Each structure stands twice: as structure tokens, then as C-alpha cells.
Amino acid sequence: MGFANSVLPEGSGKSPAPGRLTSVYSEVQTNRLHHPLPLPSVLRGPFKLLDGPPSSAAGNPDEIAKLFPNMFGQPSAKLVPTGSVPTGLPQGLRIGVVLSGGQAPGGHNVISGIFDYLQERAQRSTVYGFKGGPAGIMKCKYVELTPDFIYPYRNQGGFDMICSGRDKIETPEQFKQAEETAMKLDLDGLLVIGGDDSNTNACLLAENFRQKNMKTRVIGCPKTIDGDLKCKEVPASFGFDTACKIYSEMIGNVMTDARSTGKYYHFVRLMGRAASHITLECALQTHSNIAIIGEEVAAKKETLKNVTDYITDIICKRAKLGYNYGVILIPEGLIDFIPEVQQLIAELNEILAHDVVDKEGLWKKKLQQQSQLLFEFLPQAIQEQLLLERDPHGNVQVAKIETEKMLISMVETELEKRKSEGQYVGHFKGQSHFFGYEGRCGLPTNFDATYCYALGYAAGALLHSGKTGLISSVGNLSAPIDEWTVGGTALTSLMDVERRHGKFKPVIKKAMVELEGAPFRKFASMRDEWALNNRYISPGPIQFIGPGSNNVNHTLLLELGAQA
Amino acid sequence: MGFANSVLPEGSGKSPAPGRLTSVYSEVQTNRLHHPLPLPSVLRGPFKLLDGPPSSAAGNPDEIAKLFPNMFGQPSAKLVPTGSVPTGLPQGLRIGVVLSGGQAPGGHNVISGIFDYLQERAQRSTVYGFKGGPAGIMKCKYVELTPDFIYPYRNQGGFDMICSGRDKIETPEQFKQAEETAMKLDLDGLLVIGGDDSNTNACLLAENFRQKNMKTRVIGCPKTIDGDLKCKEVPASFGFDTACKIYSEMIGNVMTDARSTGKYYHFVRLMGRAASHITLECALQTHSNIAIIGEEVAAKKETLKNVTDYITDIICKRAKLGYNYGVILIPEGLIDFIPEVQQLIAELNEILAHDVVDKEGLWKKKLQQQSQLLFEFLPQAIQEQLLLERDPHGNVQVAKIETEKMLISMVETELEKRKSEGQYVGHFKGQSHFFGYEGRCGLPTNFDATYCYALGYAAGALLHSGKTGLISSVGNLSAPIDEWTVGGTALTSLMDVERRHGKFKPVIKKAMVELEGAPFRKFASMRDEWALNNRYISPGPIQFIGPGSNNVNHTLLLELGAQA
């Protein structure tokens, strides 16, 4: 029960997968195929769904109600054990699954989870995997999933079983295409595995199908390594645990290197453009000397100079203690959090669109004074990048700025100044790193593997019970797996509206790092200690067996009030 | 026997180490502390040393004989089991150890090994750890190593127990300082843990001490992640195994990412300036689509255009198969292998030293025609880097060139050309990576942990038996640990001379990738297959327990004639 191996045909063991035909498996990969996926106890026996009270919205409920007349207000649902197997549930369901957006470790297990649910509880069901993300729905490009096809992806990283994509189903024509696909395949349900945007899209699809009196129901699933899709009912997005542990392994290694050589400051940029959860979690895991949290920078309305000075001050203090090395973590999206940088970029876009950038620099006079000062403060390489590298619309490409190199250069300049003033006597050498792609497709940790399998299995239960417009929700994650809670949360209850081009658009607000939340408060209470005394922890490579292999990340534990 | 836990005082378990006082240990780190270190059977019971025949040199034996009148010709030694514990060996030895050069995983275990040997077989011995590399010898900066001090570093990464340094003992004054330290501490022996240069230096020290009739003997130990210090008797340098596995974990993740998104070519630069062993091993472990081996580029006298074309050709073929993604491995030292680049840099250094670089580019006429063409072929960013970033001597800083970014840019240009000619219809996006510092200080693999412990234990046996000028040698590494052979190889037998400033200098020749060797031949026989069909392997994170945890790297297995 609940172990998908049982649904596999004999002998499908180590043979190459149809989908991964060209792959060869390492010993660790092969071993992961056989890793058991225990289900929470409520999913192991017979269960029924209990509806909660009517729901509202995260903000502007009236507007959300207008945008989702059919979905708004519907209750969240909770799975509870029941004495006997419920009768009357349909068999032979036709279900589609789609992966949407960037990769996150565990996506394959969500698919394994819903697949196994249907095999076990809705016999003669068919599962279609839409290929290449939402575009696969619109173009009706899919593959029919079979046990043989799915098996080799079990507990494996990546999204390559059916691949993903970043298209959105937005225009009336695109919704029409989705309807046609749903009709053509006679879909009873669709599982959308994605981030905040994709889950908003899932709810719009659910609303649309219901409005058209179609039978196709839509359930979402919380995916993003960035960790910014979460709320009370959905305590974590999958992939965050694995990605942070992969980055923390690397950071731990770099820390040991820093301490051994004693001559480098490593500036490590980490993925996470919108929120700084990854940086915060990696700081909690490794005790880096410095970690910049974008949300704090924004809340304190700090300037780039403030951030530079904060780093420089610590480097100077460390030099006095004899430490001319350290590790500094920086979120990818840092400069998006700094108001003056946004202002400069807006002005630059305006100027570059209409004026000539003369070599003498007269054009700079068109910048407001604060922006002019900031521009002059930036390292030359960054200045050039801002002026030269532009996107097809002619806009400055903020995403291309290598923040870690920029900070190294600014800190260097500031240290030289302080040296000349006699305030700094150390020696500084910066090394830059970007840890990004390495973390999105690793083999999922035991936590992510099990969590994803439960999310997928729960999604199967929700669709089977006729639910739509919910996001699969597995909770109580700091308890043993057996005690995890399972249910579905109304997607509209997570939504607010934003005004774009004069219209209200529904959005699931990104969960930012809460400065009053337990993870940040723990970090804030320790950071001065970590800054000056080297309390480095090297988490080491992710282990799948033995001590530490079932540990959960600090962010989740702290948010759940458990001891991290 | 052979397990250092036995020499530890009660209760030193998880408490912070004197040397790592400020550290906190992760669960994996703590667990590694308790990982047993089995010794080869010959080291477990009583053994004696058997001398081999007189040795010669790797080249120019006459010159080596002149440079090492006392060391030259001495036999290598082999440890063999003996019936009874040898009597008459001295007790209470005074031994120094030093870590020299860049970090490599396992260094701490070498120290644990020699320490445990002395504790077990030469009671009342004292071990001094020289701090910060050879400078610690010259300045007599050391720490006395105790079981409590050493214990927390067992099976841990980094060199931070006593740290390392890149100084060399070269001048007569420096040799004098080393003598003074040896006299002051009344050293019976010194263990130098380092790469080719450091082991050459170890032999010069051994020669010098012997010449001065000092009792201090010197033994070397083969360390470098680059894998370029090896020979028949010394089949591997330690750290290579761990570093390659860490890089391969990352490459495997990036591969899965590439296959999942289907839109990026990842250009991964890997450490290894002199030799391309790391790149070759990572290719064998992961089956990357392309791996450039510097030694082959040099042997075929390839130009940068050849390398660019080779990559571009494969990208075009892959595009026809529908693959617009891939993973390409590049050794850090690639451009050092390309003769025309060396020529250009030599000319640039000359011109930059004497002439003005005018904005109009008239200075370029001073370049030879081939160099001029190459310069124009380089991406603009690299041109600027060559002209602007120079070292304190005014020389072009080759090491700072980000080869992976340079290749992306050149491939991009070539693909645009082919597109305009109708020969290429794909889309190309390059992503650059440098995997370097992450690999030098990871927790050592089970192989490196055990290998290093044996190397250190063997070094203790060699010093105890009065040997000097040997490098600790552990062989038969593809067999079970029990059957590993143990001995010492005459350092002079690994040496040749190079003429520098009109003088002969002894050098241990770096072991380059052999184009006729088994690892390269295996790679060469597979690479066309890997280029077009995606035979990706994702090795996953290093495991310390369970399947795969005791695997040895492919290079070593293939070189030893075993099945990889």
C-alpha cells in the first residue's frame, strides 16, 4: 500500500526507460529508484474528504469574487481516515499532468504520486503527461504515462520526463485551445505543478472549465526552489529543501577552503530573484559570516552604499581579529530590493531610449542627482554593462548584472579608501561564485522525495473526489511522515489582485522572508556572532542513507515552531 | 589496531576541537568522525622494509646525481609482513609535518595516519604541525599535535588543522632556517605533504640535512586534486578522487537541467591548470557531450579556431537531431596548451612593455600576422582584458581569462556566421560555470579518507625505519584495501632536470594526460557517441554509506587495468 513499486510490472527494474532511453544510471541513481516512498497514514487506508468553512481571499475579496465567480469562497478540504472504503467513486479517470516553470527537485515524484493513486484507487485510469509545460496543453502535445515510462524517473532529479515550459494560458484563444485539448482527451482532471503564477493560472483554468460546464477539474501543486510559494496551509514549496542543501554543501566546502587558505573573501550569489529564502536558509545551514537578505534591505530602505559599508565594516573588524577571509551570501535579486537602483534603471531606460550616450558623459546630467551619484559609485564594468547590454525592448538588463562581482569591486574601493585613512590594515581578495543551475535538478532529498510523492498522491485523491481550484496541501511536516496532514486549499483563498494596465489581475502573492518570522529572527540573533567568530558548519553532500539523511531544512522547522 | 579511535581519550567525541574551537559540526561531519579507517593488512601486523635495486632518474640521471649526491640511486622500499615485531627500532621520535600548496581532500587523514603510527609503534613520540606551509618550518611556527587536537579533523575536508602555504625553501638562507628549526625541535623526521614542487623541495631538504650530517629525515606524500603527480609506484595523488566526484555531482545536475529545459549549452570550466586529468575524469563519470583535453589540443597543435570549430560542429549536428542543449567541459589551463595563444601573449607582453596602445589600433601592426589574426578573432571583452588587466610585472594575466566565457562568445559568433550561410538552424544560449574552490575542501570520499590514512601511516613507518628522500607509496589500489601494497619510492627516481636561468633545476615532471593511456583511449572511443546521443550519467552527491560509497574513480581503475 502506498509503495509504487507494487504497481510496477515485473522486471522493469534497471532497464533503460522509454523516456530516458539514452541515459545510463549511476549507482546512486539506480539505488534511488528503489528508495521506498512512505505515505502519511491517512493516505494509506480508506479516507474521506471533509470540507472546511467557506474561504475568502488574501486581499480584495470582492475583486477576487468577481474574477472567480465559480471558485471564490469554496472551502478547503481535509482528508480524514474513514472506516470503510468509500463506494461510488468513479473509476477509469482521464487525468492530465503538466510541469510549469523552472525545475525543482521532486517534480517526477509528484507525477509518480498521482499515477500510483490512480493505479491503486481509480482502476483503468489514464494519465497524460503534457509535454514542454502549458504549451503542451495548448498544442495538445502529450505522452500517455505508463508504469514502465514513469519508473526510471522515480526519486530522480530534473523535469525531463515530460519537460517544462514557461508559457502561460492567458488569451481567450489560449483558453479555447486548452478547452479543446480537455475535450479531445475527455479529461476528468488536470494537475498543474508550478509556482505562484502557474497556480494562479491553474485556478483561472478551473474557473474557465467550470464556467463552460466542462467536467475537467484542475488541482495545483506548490513547486519552486525559491521557497516563495507558501502559506499556513501549504507550509513549503517542493524543491527548496534539496536546492538549499546542494548550495549549502558547496558553501560549506568554500568555507573550509576560506579558513584553510586564510586569504579569500568568497562572495556567493544564490538563486532567488524575488525572495531571499534560499540565502536565509543557506546562512542558517552554514553560518556564513555575512548574508544579505533582500527583504531587510528593502524594509530599511538601504542604499547600495549602505550594503557595501555593512560588508566593509565587518571585513575591517575581522581584519583586526586576524581574519582576512570569509564567506558572504548574496541573493540573486538583491538589487531589485534597492529603491535607488530601481530609480536609476528607470531613468537610464528613459535616457537610452531617447538620447545619445556621448563619450564625454554629458548625458549623465539628465540623471537626477541621486541617480547620478549612484551611477558614479558603480564599478566601471557595471556602468558599461548598464549602458551596453540591453534586452530586445532596449531596456537595461538587470538580471545580467553579476551582483557578487559588483559588490567585490565596491567593497575593494571602499577598503582602499579606508586603508589610505589608516582604518584598515588587512588584505582583501574577493572570489565570486554563482550557485544556481546546480541546485535545480539534483536528486531530491529524502524529504522532497516523500513530500512530493504525498503531494501527487493527495492531488489524485482531490481530483478523484471531484475537487477543483484547490492546491494540494500536505502539512504537519515537522512530525513523522505518518502524521502528516493531507488536503486541498482553495487557490482563491491565496489570492489578491494587482492592477496592471488598468485591469485587476489575480495573483498569488509571493511569500517573502518575514522579518518577524522565526527563521529571520534566528538569523538576526546569530549574525553578529557568525560575522566575527567563525562558527562555520559544513553540511557535506546530501546523504540518502544514515545520519542526517532525513533532516528537514531549518526554515521549515523554524516556521513550524520546531527546534532547528 | 590501525583505528585511531583507540588512541583517543575518553569523551573527546563531539566536543569542539582545540583547533576547531569555533566550529559547529553538521550531522554528516560528526558521523564522518566515527568512520573507521581500515589499514592494508601489511600495516596491521608486524612488518619490515625490503629495499629494491638501486634507482635512477626519470631523465638526465647524471645531472640528478650531481644535484643529489646523497640521495641519488637509493633504492625504493617495500613493506612486507614479518613474523615478529622488529626490535631495536627507536621510540620517542620527534616528527614534523607540513601541508604545502593548495588544499586537497584527505590532508587531515595523512596527519592522522602518521600520528596514529607513532602512537602505536613509536611510543612517547612527539608530532609538530608546522603552521601555514613551508613558511612555518622556516619561521619555526608550529603546534604540538595531540590526540585531542587531531581528532576533530579526522575524515574532514580542508587543511585548516595547521593550514598550508605556497612558500618554497629555496635560498641558502631559507635552508639555513629550516636546519635551525630541525635542530631546535631536535627533529628525527619531517613529512612534507604536497604536489610535484613540494616533493622536489622535500628531496632537496632531505639531501641538505644528510649533507649536513643532521639526523632529520624527510618523506614526501603525493597531494594534488589535479591528479598530475603520479607514476607507476605512486598510482594516484590524494584529493583527485573527491574533487572529481564533487565536480561530477554538479555536472550531473547541470546535465539534467540542460535536458529538462532543452535550451542551454553549459560551458563548465574545471580546475586543472597544468594537466586535464580532472576534465577527463569528469567526462568519464558524466558522459558530457564534449570535453576538451588540453594535452590533445597541444599534441595536435590545434588553434583556438580549431577548438571553436570542433564545438560548433557538434552543436550544429545536435541541432539537426533536435537538441539545442548540451554540456561542455573545459580544463582551466586550456589556452596554455594552444601554441598560437602563447605566441600572441608573448608578443603582447613585449609590445605593452615598450609601446603605446593607441585607440586607433595602429599598435596591432606590430603583432606578427598570425597573432594579429588571432587577436582579431578573440571576443572584444577578452581583447580588452588582455590589454588592461596585467600583473605587477606588467604581464598579461592569462590565468584571469575566463576561458568558458571566451569560448561561448566565439562559438556564438561562428554559429551566427553558419546561420547566415544556412548551415545552422538551431538556437544557442551559453551558460558559463567555473567549478573550482568547491572541490578542494569537501569531505574526503571513503577512498581518499582510507588512502590518505594509509599514506600517512606508511610515512610513519618509513621515517621510523630511518628512510629519507622517499615518497610514501600505496599501491594496488583497485584491489580490496586489505591487499594494498605499501612502501616508499626514491624521490630522485621521479626527477628530471629543467634548465632555468642557465642552471639545471630538478623537477618531478607533471604527469600529463597520456593520449595512449587507458583513460583517454576509453574517452576517445566513446566521445562521438556522447556528443550526439545523450548518454548522461548523474553521479549524484558523494555517499559515505551504502551503494557506490566505496567506488574508485575511473581514471585510477582504467590506469590500473581494472574495469571502470
mmCIF file of N, CA, C and O in Angstrom, chain B residues 434-479:
data_model
loop_
_atom_site.group_PDB
_atom_site.id
_atom_site.type_symbol
_atom_site.label_atom_id
_atom_site.label_comp_id
_atom_site.label_asym_id
_atom_site.label_seq_id
_atom_site.Cartn_x
_atom_site.Cartn_y
_atom_site.Cartn_z
ATOM 1 N N PHE B 434 32.209 27.920 -13.455
ATOM 2 C CA PHE B 434 33.556 27.522 -13.053
ATOM 3 C C PHE B 434 33.428 26.701 -11.778
ATOM 4 O O PHE B 434 32.946 27.195 -10.763
ATOM 5 N N PHE B 435 33.806 25.447 -11.864
ATOM 6 C CA PHE B 435 33.810 24.589 -10.680
ATOM 7 C C PHE B 435 35.247 24.448 -10.210
ATOM 8 O O PHE B 435 36.065 23.795 -10.865
ATOM 9 N N GLY B 436 35.548 25.092 -9.096
ATOM 10 C CA GLY B 436 36.935 25.090 -8.644
ATOM 11 C C GLY B 436 37.033 24.928 -7.147
ATOM 12 O O GLY B 436 37.211 23.823 -6.640
ATOM 13 N N TYR B 437 36.861 26.042 -6.441
ATOM 14 C CA TYR B 437 37.073 26.039 -4.996
ATOM 15 C C TYR B 437 36.163 25.057 -4.259
ATOM 16 O O TYR B 437 36.510 24.562 -3.197
ATOM 17 N N GLU B 438 34.984 24.799 -4.854
ATOM 18 C CA GLU B 438 34.038 23.884 -4.209
ATOM 19 C C GLU B 438 34.627 22.490 -4.027
ATOM 20 O O GLU B 438 34.167 21.722 -3.180
ATOM 21 N N GLY B 439 35.618 22.133 -4.868
ATOM 22 C CA GLY B 439 36.098 20.754 -4.887
ATOM 23 C C GLY B 439 37.333 20.505 -4.038
ATOM 24 O O GLY B 439 37.695 19.362 -3.785
ATOM 25 N N ARG B 440 37.986 21.574 -3.585
ATOM 26 C CA ARG B 440 39.272 21.393 -2.913
ATOM 27 C C ARG B 440 39.133 21.031 -1.443
ATOM 28 O O ARG B 440 40.077 20.511 -0.844
ATOM 29 N N CYS B 441 37.991 21.338 -0.857
ATOM 30 C CA CYS B 441 37.866 21.195 0.602
ATOM 31 C C CYS B 441 36.649 20.406 1.041
ATOM 32 O O CYS B 441 36.203 20.539 2.168
ATOM 33 N N GLY B 442 36.107 19.604 0.158
ATOM 34 C CA GLY B 442 34.965 18.769 0.542
ATOM 35 C C GLY B 442 35.394 17.687 1.523
ATOM 36 O O GLY B 442 36.590 17.411 1.707
ATOM 37 N N LEU B 443 34.427 17.073 2.157
ATOM 38 C CA LEU B 443 34.710 15.900 2.993
ATOM 39 C C LEU B 443 35.281 14.817 2.091
ATOM 40 O O LEU B 443 34.694 14.505 1.059
ATOM 41 N N PRO B 444 36.427 14.232 2.449
ATOM 42 C CA PRO B 444 37.014 13.227 1.558
ATOM 43 C C PRO B 444 36.109 12.008 1.373
ATOM 44 O O PRO B 444 35.428 11.596 2.320
ATOM 45 N N THR B 445 36.117 11.475 0.163
ATOM 46 C CA THR B 445 35.400 10.231 -0.114
ATOM 47 C C THR B 445 35.977 9.113 0.760
ATOM 48 O O THR B 445 37.077 9.239 1.299
ATOM 49 N N ASN B 446 35.259 8.010 0.838
ATOM 50 C CA ASN B 446 35.811 6.866 1.578
ATOM 51 C C ASN B 446 37.169 6.466 1.016
ATOM 52 O O ASN B 446 38.081 6.126 1.763
ATOM 53 N N PHE B 447 37.300 6.541 -0.317
ATOM 54 C CA PHE B 447 38.589 6.177 -0.918
ATOM 55 C C PHE B 447 39.691 7.113 -0.448
ATOM 56 O O PHE B 447 40.736 6.663 0.040
ATOM 57 N N ASP B 448 39.478 8.411 -0.618
ATOM 58 C CA ASP B 448 40.536 9.353 -0.223
ATOM 59 C C ASP B 448 40.819 9.281 1.272
ATOM 60 O O ASP B 448 41.977 9.407 1.703
ATOM 61 N N ALA B 449 39.768 9.088 2.074
ATOM 62 C CA ALA B 449 39.964 9.015 3.527
ATOM 63 C C ALA B 449 40.886 7.844 3.884
ATOM 64 O O ALA B 449 41.850 7.994 4.643
ATOM 65 N N THR B 450 40.613 6.693 3.290
ATOM 66 C CA THR B 450 41.392 5.492 3.611
ATOM 67 C C THR B 450 42.789 5.566 3.001
ATOM 68 O O THR B 450 43.788 5.207 3.635
ATOM 69 N N TYR B 451 42.835 6.035 1.741
ATOM 70 C CA TYR B 451 44.120 6.144 1.039
ATOM 71 C C TYR B 451 45.067 7.071 1.807
ATOM 72 O O TYR B 451 46.245 6.756 2.021
ATOM 73 N N CYS B 452 44.522 8.213 2.229
ATOM 74 C CA CYS B 452 45.359 9.191 2.934
ATOM 75 C C CYS B 452 45.846 8.643 4.276
ATOM 76 O O CYS B 452 46.988 8.870 4.664
ATOM 77 N N TYR B 453 44.957 7.966 4.963
ATOM 78 C CA TYR B 453 45.341 7.411 6.261
ATOM 79 C C TYR B 453 46.486 6.412 6.078
ATOM 80 O O TYR B 453 47.466 6.428 6.830
ATOM 81 N N ALA B 454 46.392 5.598 5.010
ATOM 82 C CA ALA B 454 47.463 4.631 4.725
ATOM 83 C C ALA B 454 48.759 5.339 4.328
ATOM 84 O O ALA B 454 49.854 4.941 4.745
ATOM 85 N N LEU B 455 48.635 6.400 3.527
ATOM 86 C CA LEU B 455 49.829 7.163 3.115
ATOM 87 C C LEU B 455 50.544 7.732 4.339
ATOM 88 O O LEU B 455 51.781 7.701 4.428
ATOM 89 N N GLY B 456 49.770 8.262 5.276
ATOM 90 C CA GLY B 456 50.359 8.844 6.475
ATOM 91 C C GLY B 456 50.972 7.779 7.379
ATOM 92 O O GLY B 456 52.073 7.952 7.910
ATOM 93 N N TYR B 457 50.241 6.692 7.525
ATOM 94 C CA TYR B 457 50.725 5.587 8.367
ATOM 95 C C TYR B 457 52.027 5.029 7.791
ATOM 96 O O TYR B 457 53.003 4.775 8.525
ATOM 97 N N ALA B 458 52.034 4.896 6.442
ATOM 98 C CA ALA B 458 53.241 4.400 5.766
ATOM 99 C C ALA B 458 54.408 5.367 5.952
ATOM 100 O O ALA B 458 55.553 4.957 6.168
ATOM 101 N N ALA B 459 54.117 6.665 5.879
ATOM 102 C CA ALA B 459 55.181 7.658 6.062
ATOM 103 C C ALA B 459 55.800 7.503 7.446
ATOM 104 O O ALA B 459 57.034 7.629 7.617
ATOM 105 N N GLY B 460 54.955 7.210 8.430
ATOM 106 C CA GLY B 460 55.467 6.965 9.779
ATOM 107 C C GLY B 460 56.424 5.784 9.800
ATOM 108 O O GLY B 460 57.506 5.848 10.387
ATOM 109 N N ALA B 461 56.007 4.708 9.097
ATOM 110 C CA ALA B 461 56.854 3.510 9.055
ATOM 111 C C ALA B 461 58.190 3.811 8.374
ATOM 112 O O ALA B 461 59.253 3.340 8.818
ATOM 113 N N LEU B 462 58.152 4.594 7.300
ATOM 114 C CA LEU B 462 59.389 4.908 6.570
ATOM 115 C C LEU B 462 60.332 5.737 7.441
ATOM 116 O O LEU B 462 61.534 5.458 7.522
ATOM 117 N N LEU B 463 59.790 6.749 8.107
ATOM 118 C CA LEU B 463 60.630 7.583 8.964
ATOM 119 C C LEU B 463 61.178 6.770 10.140
ATOM 120 O O LEU B 463 62.342 6.902 10.519
ATOM 121 N N HIS B 464 60.322 5.933 10.675
ATOM 122 C CA HIS B 464 60.713 5.106 11.820
ATOM 123 C C HIS B 464 61.871 4.175 11.451
ATOM 124 O O HIS B 464 62.741 3.884 12.272
ATOM 125 N N SER B 465 61.874 3.733 10.187
ATOM 126 C CA SER B 465 62.925 2.821 9.733
ATOM 127 C C SER B 465 64.166 3.567 9.259
ATOM 128 O O SER B 465 65.080 2.966 8.701
ATOM 129 N N GLY B 466 64.144 4.889 9.395
ATOM 130 C CA GLY B 466 65.342 5.652 9.056
ATOM 131 C C GLY B 466 65.433 6.052 7.602
ATOM 132 O O GLY B 466 66.486 6.479 7.118
ATOM 133 N N LYS B 467 64.346 5.935 6.863
ATOM 134 C CA LYS B 467 64.370 6.270 5.447
ATOM 135 C C LYS B 467 64.276 7.783 5.250
ATOM 136 O O LYS B 467 63.656 8.496 6.038
ATOM 137 N N THR B 468 64.872 8.247 4.165
ATOM 138 C CA THR B 468 64.767 9.660 3.806
ATOM 139 C C THR B 468 64.765 9.788 2.286
ATOM 140 O O THR B 468 65.250 8.894 1.584
ATOM 141 N N GLY B 469 64.198 10.885 1.809
ATOM 142 C CA GLY B 469 64.188 11.132 0.360
ATOM 143 C C GLY B 469 63.256 10.214 -0.397
ATOM 144 O O GLY B 469 63.359 10.064 -1.617
ATOM 145 N N LEU B 470 62.317 9.614 0.293
ATOM 146 C CA LEU B 470 61.318 8.767 -0.372
ATOM 147 C C LEU B 470 59.962 9.461 -0.355
ATOM 148 O O LEU B 470 59.708 10.327 0.477
ATOM 149 N N ILE B 471 59.079 9.028 -1.264
ATOM 150 C CA ILE B 471 57.702 9.471 -1.215
ATOM 151 C C ILE B 471 56.841 8.273 -0.809
ATOM 152 O O ILE B 471 57.030 7.158 -1.318
ATOM 153 N N SER B 472 55.981 8.505 0.143
ATOM 154 C CA SER B 472 55.100 7.454 0.647
ATOM 155 C C SER B 472 54.275 6.904 -0.514
ATOM 156 O O SER B 472 53.685 7.669 -1.276
ATOM 157 N N SER B 473 54.249 5.576 -0.638
ATOM 158 C CA SER B 473 53.641 4.962 -1.819
ATOM 159 C C SER B 473 52.720 3.826 -1.400
ATOM 160 O O SER B 473 53.142 2.857 -0.793
ATOM 161 N N VAL B 474 51.449 3.981 -1.778
ATOM 162 C CA VAL B 474 50.468 2.931 -1.508
ATOM 163 C C VAL B 474 49.903 2.497 -2.858
ATOM 164 O O VAL B 474 49.449 3.335 -3.633
ATOM 165 N N GLY B 475 49.990 1.199 -3.139
ATOM 166 C CA GLY B 475 49.615 0.730 -4.472
ATOM 167 C C GLY B 475 48.570 -0.370 -4.475
ATOM 168 O O GLY B 475 47.973 -0.666 -3.445
ATOM 169 N N ASN B 476 48.365 -0.924 -5.662
ATOM 170 C CA ASN B 476 47.358 -1.982 -5.870
ATOM 171 C C ASN B 476 45.968 -1.499 -5.459
ATOM 172 O O ASN B 476 45.180 -2.237 -4.864
ATOM 173 N N LEU B 477 45.678 -0.264 -5.805
ATOM 174 C CA LEU B 477 44.509 0.436 -5.249
ATOM 175 C C LEU B 477 43.174 -0.047 -5.792
ATOM 176 O O LEU B 477 42.132 0.318 -5.258
ATOM 177 N N SER B 478 43.214 -0.843 -6.870
ATOM 178 C CA SER B 478 41.919 -1.346 -7.352
ATOM 179 C C SER B 478 41.511 -2.625 -6.623
ATOM 180 O O SER B 478 40.388 -3.092 -6.760
ATOM 181 N N ALA B 479 42.429 -3.170 -5.839
ATOM 182 C CA ALA B 479 42.122 -4.361 -5.034
ATOM 183 C C ALA B 479 41.470 -3.934 -3.716
ATOM 184 O O ALA B 479 41.454 -2.755 -3.388
#
